Coordinates of C-alpha atoms in Angstrom, one line a residue:
M712 CA 17.0 -3.7 -15.7
N713 CA 15.5 -6.9 -13.9
T714 CA 15.9 -8.1 -10.4
F715 CA 19.2 -10.2 -11.2
V716 CA 20.8 -7.3 -12.8
A717 CA 19.7 -5.0 -10.0
N718 CA 21.1 -7.1 -7.3
K719 CA 24.5 -7.4 -9.3
A720 CA 24.4 -3.7 -9.6
E721 CA 23.9 -3.3 -5.8
E722 CA 26.8 -5.6 -5.2
K723 CA 29.1 -3.5 -7.3
L724 CA 28.0 -0.2 -5.9
G725 CA 27.7 -1.1 -2.5
D726 CA 25.0 -0.2 -0.1
R727 CA 24.4 3.3 0.9
P728 CA 25.1 4.2 4.6
T729 CA 22.1 4.2 6.7
A730 CA 21.3 4.9 10.4
T731 CA 20.0 1.4 11.2
T732 CA 20.6 -2.1 10.1
N733 CA 18.4 -4.4 7.9
A734 CA 20.1 -7.5 9.5
P735 CA 19.1 -7.6 13.1
N736 CA 20.2 -10.0 15.7
T737 CA 17.9 -12.9 16.6
R738 CA 16.6 -14.6 19.8
P739 CA 18.3 -17.9 20.4
N740 CA 16.2 -20.8 20.1
E741 CA 13.0 -18.9 19.0
T742 CA 11.3 -19.2 15.8
M743 CA 8.1 -17.9 14.1
M744 CA 6.1 -18.3 11.0
A745 CA 6.7 -15.9 8.2
L746 CA 5.7 -15.3 4.6
Q747 CA 8.9 -15.4 2.4
W748 CA 9.4 -14.8 -1.3
Y749 CA 11.2 -17.3 -3.5
G750 CA 10.3 -16.2 -7.0
N751 CA 7.4 -15.2 -9.6
E752 CA 4.3 -16.1 -8.0
D753 CA 6.3 -18.2 -5.5
V754 CA 5.6 -17.2 -1.9
R755 CA 5.9 -19.8 1.0
M756 CA 5.3 -20.0 4.9
G757 CA 8.6 -20.5 6.6
E758 CA 9.9 -21.1 9.9
V759 CA 12.6 -18.4 10.8
P760 CA 14.4 -17.0 13.9
V761 CA 12.6 -14.3 16.0
P762 CA 14.3 -10.9 15.7
A763 CA 15.8 -9.3 18.8
V764 CA 16.4 -5.7 19.9
T765 CA 19.6 -4.9 18.0
E766 CA 20.0 -1.3 18.4
P767 CA 18.8 1.0 21.5
T768 CA 15.9 2.6 19.3
D769 CA 14.4 -1.0 18.2
V770 CA 10.9 -2.3 19.4
I771 CA 10.1 -6.0 18.9
C772 CA 6.3 -6.6 18.5
K773 CA 4.1 -9.7 18.5
V774 CA 2.0 -9.3 15.3
T775 CA -1.8 -9.2 16.0
G776 CA -2.9 -8.1 12.6
T777 CA -1.5 -8.0 9.3
T778 CA -2.9 -8.0 5.7
I779 CA -2.1 -8.2 1.8
C780 CA -1.9 -5.1 -0.3
G781 CA -2.4 -4.6 -3.9
S782 CA 1.1 -3.3 -4.0
D783 CA 2.4 -6.8 -2.7
L784 CA 1.2 -8.2 -5.9
H785 CA 4.0 -6.3 -7.7
L786 CA 6.5 -8.4 -5.6
Y787 CA 4.4 -11.6 -6.2
H788 CA 5.0 -11.1 -10.0
K789 CA 8.6 -10.0 -9.5
E790 CA 7.8 -6.4 -10.9
I791 CA 9.9 -4.5 -8.4
L792 CA 13.7 -4.6 -8.3
Q793 CA 16.0 -6.3 -5.8
M794 CA 13.9 -9.1 -4.5
Q795 CA 16.0 -11.9 -2.9
A796 CA 15.0 -15.3 -2.1
G797 CA 13.7 -15.6 1.5
D798 CA 12.8 -12.1 1.9
I799 CA 9.9 -11.6 4.5
L800 CA 7.0 -9.7 3.0
G801 CA 4.2 -7.3 4.3
H802 CA 4.4 -3.6 4.8
E803 CA 1.0 -3.4 6.8
W804 CA 1.0 -4.7 10.4
M805 CA 0.2 -3.9 14.1
G806 CA 0.6 -5.8 17.4
I807 CA 1.6 -5.7 20.9
V808 CA 5.0 -4.5 22.1
D809 CA 7.1 -7.5 23.2
E810 CA 10.6 -5.9 23.8
V811 CA 11.9 -2.3 23.7
G812 CA 15.4 -1.0 23.4
S813 CA 17.0 1.3 26.0
D814 CA 16.3 4.5 24.0
I815 CA 12.7 4.0 23.6
K816 CA 10.5 6.5 25.5
S817 CA 7.0 6.5 23.9
V818 CA 6.0 2.8 24.2
K819 CA 6.4 -0.1 26.6
K820 CA 5.9 -3.8 26.8
G821 CA 2.3 -4.7 26.3
D822 CA 1.1 -1.6 24.4
R823 CA -0.9 -2.1 21.5
V824 CA 0.5 -0.3 18.4
V825 CA 0.1 0.1 14.7
A826 CA 3.3 0.4 12.5
S827 CA 3.8 3.0 9.8
F828 CA 4.6 1.0 6.4
Q829 CA 7.7 3.3 6.1
I830 CA 10.7 3.3 8.3
A831 CA 11.8 6.8 9.3
C832 CA 14.6 8.0 11.6
G833 CA 12.9 10.9 12.8
T834 CA 15.9 13.3 13.0
C835 CA 17.0 13.8 9.3
S836 CA 15.7 17.1 7.5
F837 CA 13.1 15.4 5.6
C838 CA 11.7 13.8 8.9
K839 CA 11.8 17.1 10.7
E840 CA 9.6 18.5 7.9
G841 CA 7.1 15.8 8.6
L842 CA 7.9 14.1 5.2
S843 CA 8.7 10.7 6.9
S844 CA 8.3 8.7 3.8
M845 CA 11.5 10.6 2.3
C846 CA 13.6 9.7 5.3
D847 CA 17.2 10.0 4.1
K848 CA 18.7 7.6 6.5
T849 CA 16.9 4.2 6.2
N850 CA 17.1 3.0 2.7
S851 CA 20.2 1.2 1.8
S852 CA 19.5 0.8 -2.0
S853 CA 22.3 2.5 -4.2
V854 CA 20.2 1.2 -7.2
Q855 CA 17.4 3.2 -6.4
E856 CA 19.6 6.3 -5.8
K857 CA 21.0 5.9 -9.2
L858 CA 17.6 5.5 -10.8
Y859 CA 15.8 8.4 -9.1
G860 CA 18.6 10.5 -8.0
K861 CA 17.7 10.2 -4.2
P862 CA 15.8 7.2 -2.6
F863 CA 12.8 7.2 -0.6
A864 CA 12.5 5.8 3.0
G865 CA 13.0 2.3 3.9
L866 CA 9.8 0.2 3.9
F867 CA 8.9 -2.9 5.9
G868 CA 8.9 -6.2 3.7
Y869 CA 9.2 -4.5 0.4
T870 CA 12.4 -5.7 -1.4
H871 CA 16.0 -4.5 -1.0
F872 CA 15.1 -1.5 -3.5
A873 CA 13.3 -0.1 -0.4
G874 CA 15.9 -1.0 2.2
G875 CA 15.6 -4.8 2.7
F876 CA 13.8 -4.8 6.0
A877 CA 11.9 -7.9 7.0
G878 CA 8.1 -7.3 6.8
G879 CA 4.9 -7.7 8.8
Q880 CA 3.4 -10.9 7.3
A881 CA 5.0 -12.7 10.2
E882 CA 4.3 -13.4 13.9
Y883 CA 7.1 -10.9 15.1
V884 CA 8.5 -8.0 13.6
R885 CA 11.5 -5.6 14.7
A886 CA 10.5 -1.8 14.4
P887 CA 13.7 0.3 13.9
F888 CA 13.2 3.8 15.6
G889 CA 10.3 2.6 17.3
D890 CA 9.4 5.9 19.0
T891 CA 9.1 7.3 15.4
N892 CA 7.4 4.4 13.5
L893 CA 4.9 3.1 16.1
L894 CA 1.6 4.7 17.0
K895 CA -0.1 3.6 20.3
V896 CA -3.7 2.4 19.7
P897 CA -6.6 3.3 22.2
D898 CA -8.7 0.4 23.5
S899 CA -11.7 2.0 21.9
V900 CA -10.3 1.1 18.4
P901 CA -10.1 -2.5 17.5
D902 CA -7.4 -4.2 15.7
E903 CA -9.7 -4.4 12.5
K904 CA -9.7 -0.8 12.4
A905 CA -6.4 0.2 13.5
L906 CA -4.4 -2.1 11.3
Y907 CA -5.3 0.1 8.2
L908 CA -3.7 3.1 9.9
S909 CA -0.5 1.5 8.8
D910 CA -1.0 2.5 4.9
I911 CA -4.2 2.6 3.3
I912 CA -6.0 5.3 5.5
P913 CA -3.1 7.7 5.3
T914 CA -2.2 6.9 1.7
S915 CA -5.8 7.3 0.4
Y916 CA -6.1 10.6 2.4
H917 CA -2.8 11.9 1.1
S918 CA -3.8 11.1 -2.5
T919 CA -6.8 13.6 -2.1
V920 CA -4.4 16.2 -0.5
C921 CA -2.1 16.0 -3.6
A922 CA -5.1 16.1 -6.1
D923 CA -6.3 19.3 -4.4
V924 CA -9.7 17.9 -3.5
S925 CA -11.9 20.2 -1.7
E926 CA -15.5 21.5 -1.2
G927 CA -17.5 21.9 -4.5
K928 CA -15.0 20.2 -6.8
S929 CA -15.5 17.1 -9.0
V930 CA -13.2 14.2 -8.6
A931 CA -12.6 11.1 -11.0
I932 CA -10.7 8.1 -9.5
W933 CA -9.4 5.3 -11.5
G934 CA -9.2 1.9 -9.6
M935 CA -11.6 0.9 -6.9
G936 CA -9.3 -1.1 -4.8
P937 CA -8.8 -0.2 -1.1
I938 CA -7.1 3.0 -2.0
G939 CA -9.4 4.1 -4.5
L940 CA -12.5 3.5 -2.5
F941 CA -11.1 5.2 0.5
A942 CA -10.0 8.2 -1.5
A943 CA -13.7 8.4 -2.8
K944 CA -14.9 8.4 0.7
W945 CA -12.3 11.1 1.8
S946 CA -13.3 13.2 -1.2
K947 CA -17.0 12.8 -0.1
L948 CA -16.0 13.9 3.4
A949 CA -14.0 16.8 2.0
G950 CA -17.2 18.2 0.4
A951 CA -16.6 17.2 -3.3
R952 CA -20.0 17.7 -5.2
R953 CA -19.3 14.7 -7.5
V954 CA -17.0 11.6 -7.3
I955 CA -16.6 9.4 -10.3
A956 CA -15.4 5.8 -9.7
I957 CA -13.9 4.0 -12.6
D958 CA -13.2 0.3 -12.6
N959 CA -14.3 -2.8 -14.3
V960 CA -15.2 -5.2 -11.2
P961 CA -18.9 -4.7 -10.6
E962 CA -18.9 -5.5 -7.1
R963 CA -16.5 -2.7 -6.4
L964 CA -18.5 -0.2 -8.4
A965 CA -21.7 -1.1 -6.6
L966 CA -20.0 -0.5 -3.4
A967 CA -18.6 2.9 -4.6
K968 CA -22.2 3.8 -5.7
D969 CA -24.2 2.5 -2.9
S970 CA -22.0 2.9 0.1
I971 CA -20.1 6.1 -0.9
G972 CA -22.4 7.8 -3.4
C973 CA -20.2 8.0 -6.4
D974 CA -21.2 7.9 -10.1
V975 CA -19.5 4.9 -11.7
I976 CA -18.0 4.0 -15.0
N977 CA -17.3 0.5 -15.9
F978 CA -14.6 0.5 -18.7
D979 CA -15.7 -2.9 -19.9
T980 CA -18.9 -1.6 -21.0
Q981 CA -18.0 2.2 -21.6
K982 CA -15.0 1.7 -23.6
D983 CA -14.3 5.4 -24.0
V984 CA -13.8 6.5 -20.4
V985 CA -12.8 10.1 -21.3
S986 CA -16.2 10.7 -23.4
A987 CA -18.1 9.1 -20.3
I988 CA -16.6 11.5 -17.8
Y989 CA -17.2 14.5 -20.2
E990 CA -21.0 13.4 -20.3
L991 CA -21.0 13.9 -16.6
E992 CA -18.7 16.9 -16.3
S993 CA -18.8 18.9 -19.5
E994 CA -15.7 20.9 -18.6
G995 CA -13.8 17.9 -17.3
V996 CA -13.3 17.1 -13.7
D997 CA -11.4 19.3 -11.2
C998 CA -9.2 16.7 -9.8
A999 CA -8.2 13.1 -11.0
I1000 CA -6.7 10.4 -9.0
D1001 CA -4.8 7.3 -10.5
A1002 CA -5.1 4.6 -7.9
A1003 CA -5.0 1.7 -10.5
A1004 CA -1.2 0.9 -10.9
F1005 CA 1.2 0.2 -13.7
R1006 CA 0.5 -3.5 -13.9
Y1007 CA -2.9 -3.0 -15.5
T1008 CA -2.9 -2.3 -19.5
K1009 CA -6.0 -2.1 -21.7
G1010 CA -4.7 -1.9 -25.3
I1011 CA -2.5 -4.2 -27.2
L1012 CA 0.3 -1.6 -27.7
H1013 CA 1.3 -1.4 -23.9
T1014 CA 0.6 -5.0 -23.2
V1015 CA 3.3 -5.9 -25.8
Q1016 CA 5.8 -3.2 -24.7
R1017 CA 5.6 -4.3 -21.1
A1018 CA 6.0 -7.9 -22.2
I1019 CA 8.9 -7.5 -24.2
G1020 CA 10.6 -4.9 -21.7
L1021 CA 10.3 -1.8 -23.8
E1022 CA 8.6 -0.2 -20.8
T1023 CA 8.0 -1.1 -17.3
D1024 CA 5.0 0.9 -16.8
S1025 CA 1.8 1.8 -18.9
S1026 CA 0.8 5.4 -19.4
E1027 CA -2.9 4.6 -20.6
I1028 CA -4.4 5.7 -17.4
V1029 CA -2.2 8.6 -16.9
N1030 CA -3.1 9.8 -20.3
E1031 CA -7.0 9.3 -19.7
C1032 CA -6.5 11.5 -16.4
L1033 CA -4.6 14.2 -18.7
R1034 CA -7.5 14.1 -21.2
S1035 CA -10.3 14.1 -18.6
V1036 CA -9.3 16.7 -16.3
R1037 CA -10.3 20.4 -16.9
K1038 CA -7.9 23.0 -17.9
F1039 CA -5.7 23.9 -14.9
G1040 CA -6.9 20.7 -13.2
S1041 CA -4.9 18.7 -11.0
I1042 CA -4.0 15.0 -10.9
S1043 CA -2.3 12.9 -8.4
L1044 CA -0.6 9.4 -9.0
V1045 CA -1.0 7.3 -6.0
A1046 CA -0.7 4.0 -8.0
D1047 CA 2.6 2.4 -7.7
Y1048 CA 4.5 3.4 -10.7
A1049 CA 8.3 2.2 -10.7
A1050 CA 10.3 3.3 -13.7
L1051 CA 9.8 4.0 -17.4
T1052 CA 6.7 4.5 -19.8
N1053 CA 6.1 5.3 -23.4
Q1054 CA 3.5 7.2 -25.2
F1055 CA 3.0 9.8 -22.5
L1056 CA 0.8 12.6 -23.4
I1057 CA 3.1 15.5 -22.5
G1058 CA 1.6 17.9 -24.8
A1059 CA -1.7 17.9 -22.8
L1060 CA 0.1 18.2 -19.5
M1061 CA 1.7 21.3 -20.7
E1062 CA -0.9 23.0 -22.8
K1063 CA -3.8 22.3 -20.4
G1064 CA -1.8 23.8 -17.6
I1065 CA -2.4 20.6 -15.7
T1066 CA -0.7 19.9 -12.3
L1067 CA 0.4 16.4 -12.3
R1068 CA 1.9 15.1 -9.0
G1069 CA 3.2 12.0 -7.9
T1070 CA 2.1 11.4 -4.2
G1071 CA 5.2 9.5 -3.4
Q1072 CA 4.9 7.0 -0.7
A1073 CA 2.6 8.7 1.9
P1074 CA 4.1 10.5 4.8
V1075 CA 2.2 8.4 7.3
Q1076 CA 3.2 10.1 10.4
K1077 CA 2.4 13.5 9.1
Y1078 CA -1.4 12.4 9.3
W1079 CA -1.5 9.7 11.9
H1080 CA -3.0 11.4 14.9
M1081 CA -5.6 13.2 13.0
L1082 CA -6.6 10.0 11.1
L1083 CA -6.8 8.1 14.3
E1084 CA -9.2 10.7 15.7
K1085 CA -11.3 10.3 12.8
V1086 CA -11.3 6.5 13.0
E1087 CA -12.0 6.6 16.7
S1088 CA -15.1 9.0 16.4
G1089 CA -16.5 6.9 13.8
E1090 CA -16.3 9.7 11.2
F1091 CA -14.2 7.4 9.0
D1092 CA -14.8 3.6 9.2
P1093 CA -12.3 1.5 7.4
T1094 CA -14.2 -1.6 7.6
I1095 CA -16.4 -0.5 4.7
I1096 CA -14.0 -2.5 2.5
L1097 CA -13.1 -5.4 5.0
T1098 CA -14.3 -8.5 3.3
H1099 CA -12.4 -11.5 4.8
R1100 CA -10.4 -12.9 7.8
F1101 CA -7.9 -15.5 7.4
K1102 CA -5.0 -17.3 9.6
I1103 CA -1.4 -16.4 8.7
D1104 CA -0.5 -20.0 7.5
E1105 CA -2.8 -19.4 4.6
F1106 CA -0.9 -16.5 3.0
P1107 CA 0.3 -18.5 0.1
E1108 CA -3.2 -19.4 -0.9
L1109 CA -4.4 -15.8 -0.2
Y1110 CA -2.0 -14.2 -2.5
S1111 CA -3.2 -16.4 -5.4
A1112 CA -6.8 -15.8 -4.5
F1113 CA -6.4 -12.2 -4.1
D1114 CA -4.3 -11.9 -7.4
K1115 CA -7.0 -13.7 -9.3
K1116 CA -9.8 -11.5 -7.6
E1117 CA -11.5 -14.7 -6.3
H1118 CA -14.3 -15.1 -3.6
G1119 CA -14.9 -11.5 -3.4
I1120 CA -11.6 -10.9 -1.6
M1121 CA -10.7 -7.3 -1.4
K1122 CA -9.2 -6.4 1.8
T1123 CA -8.5 -8.9 4.5
F1124 CA -7.5 -9.2 8.2
V1125 CA -4.9 -11.9 8.7
Q1126 CA -4.6 -13.2 12.3
T1127 CA -1.8 -14.8 14.1
R1128 CA -1.4 -16.9 17.2
F1129 CA -1.3 -13.7 19.4
S1130 CA -4.6 -12.1 17.9
G1131 CA -7.7 -11.8 19.7
P1132 CA -11.4 -13.0 18.6
P1133 CA -13.0 -10.9 15.7
A1134 CA -14.5 -7.6 16.7
P1135 CA -18.1 -7.4 16.5
G1136 CA -19.4 -6.6 13.0
T1137 CA -16.2 -7.7 11.4
P1138 CA -15.6 -10.9 9.2
E1139 CA -15.4 -14.3 10.9
L1140 CA -12.8 -16.7 10.1
S1141 CA -12.5 -18.1 6.6
S1142 CA -10.2 -21.1 5.3
L1143 CA -9.1 -21.2 1.7
K1144 CA -7.4 -24.5 2.5
N1145 CA -10.7 -26.0 3.7
G1146 CA -12.8 -24.4 1.2
D1147 CA -14.6 -22.6 3.9
I1148 CA -14.9 -19.0 2.5
K1149 CA -17.3 -17.0 4.5
K1150 CA -19.8 -14.7 2.4
S1151 CA -18.0 -11.4 1.8
A1152 CA -18.8 -8.9 4.6
V1153 CA -18.9 -6.1 2.0
F1154 CA -20.4 -7.4 -1.2
T1155 CA -23.9 -8.7 -1.2

């Protein structure tokens, strides 16, 4: 099923009922800049209306920090269902409260806040269990419900498959259920650290919880993007005796080795990753984390199958995890898998007694306060992966450069007209348009 077919199916099925709208009112005569999707590798800055408080639980924020995530590239390449022309992208953002609905109690105008990337109602059974990412009242996609049985929560800026909410790669954002989905940020935590509490800090932490990482265990992590690197750091903080980082980008592997203390495997030079792992851990690793994602294929078989639509997702990395993990070991899939795969090694899963767990979208609110404390205390510093800073109007150029892994760009801070100056020790402003790319603050 492609996006066109999915959108037609949604029209026929009709939207699921939700507790909030994805089509808010707008402020008269006020516009903002926002990054909009128009097709495969076609994203553009647009001038669009500023959202207004539409429901009593709404909060309108001025965005002071946003970024681009590896999962945004799935949208960039039209790999997630139900994209629509003009959609405003971006699920990671923070800002300053500008306006609140009449029922809002926890934040007020002028507060600095970071938004959860998911939109939770706070009152359904899943929210009451602390499983905010599985909120049952915010995702209108009937297509997802048909495909998965039940949908996950609505997400900011991540297609109508995830509720169709406008995202945070914009100058203003409407946050539904603001008391639930916004976290106040203390003055001691700069934007350049607080921003990543929206997604990658809790998502990476959640991946280690799902992989059962604990003191004395060995861990292998596929994919040294921000999630993989953070998962490696969390594993070390949990007392893992060995963390093995797997990737083919030398700079990222060097960061994993030198800054986090990982053993590293470059799959471009060590083609047999499984054998390389067994050389380090003769019984296999206790825990495996797939943080690489379905877009990346190695062999010709899955490359062809994805190209001609015989599968949407490659099973290659999952199969490497299954072969590499010890008997009765644990695997967590934090990489974004979307639909169907072929050649899945189900026999190893059963016969080795492996626990294979999808992390789901991380329940951010479950971990928020604890993780904020770790960031504020300095125990966990998210800026270890912050490479560059750009202005919001350079998002189209940034998507292209990020997709091609150019200029050492890994994790960025994108500022708006409401942002303050860079915090000490964080990257100075670069410009892709002007060719003024500051040297990566991470890679030397």
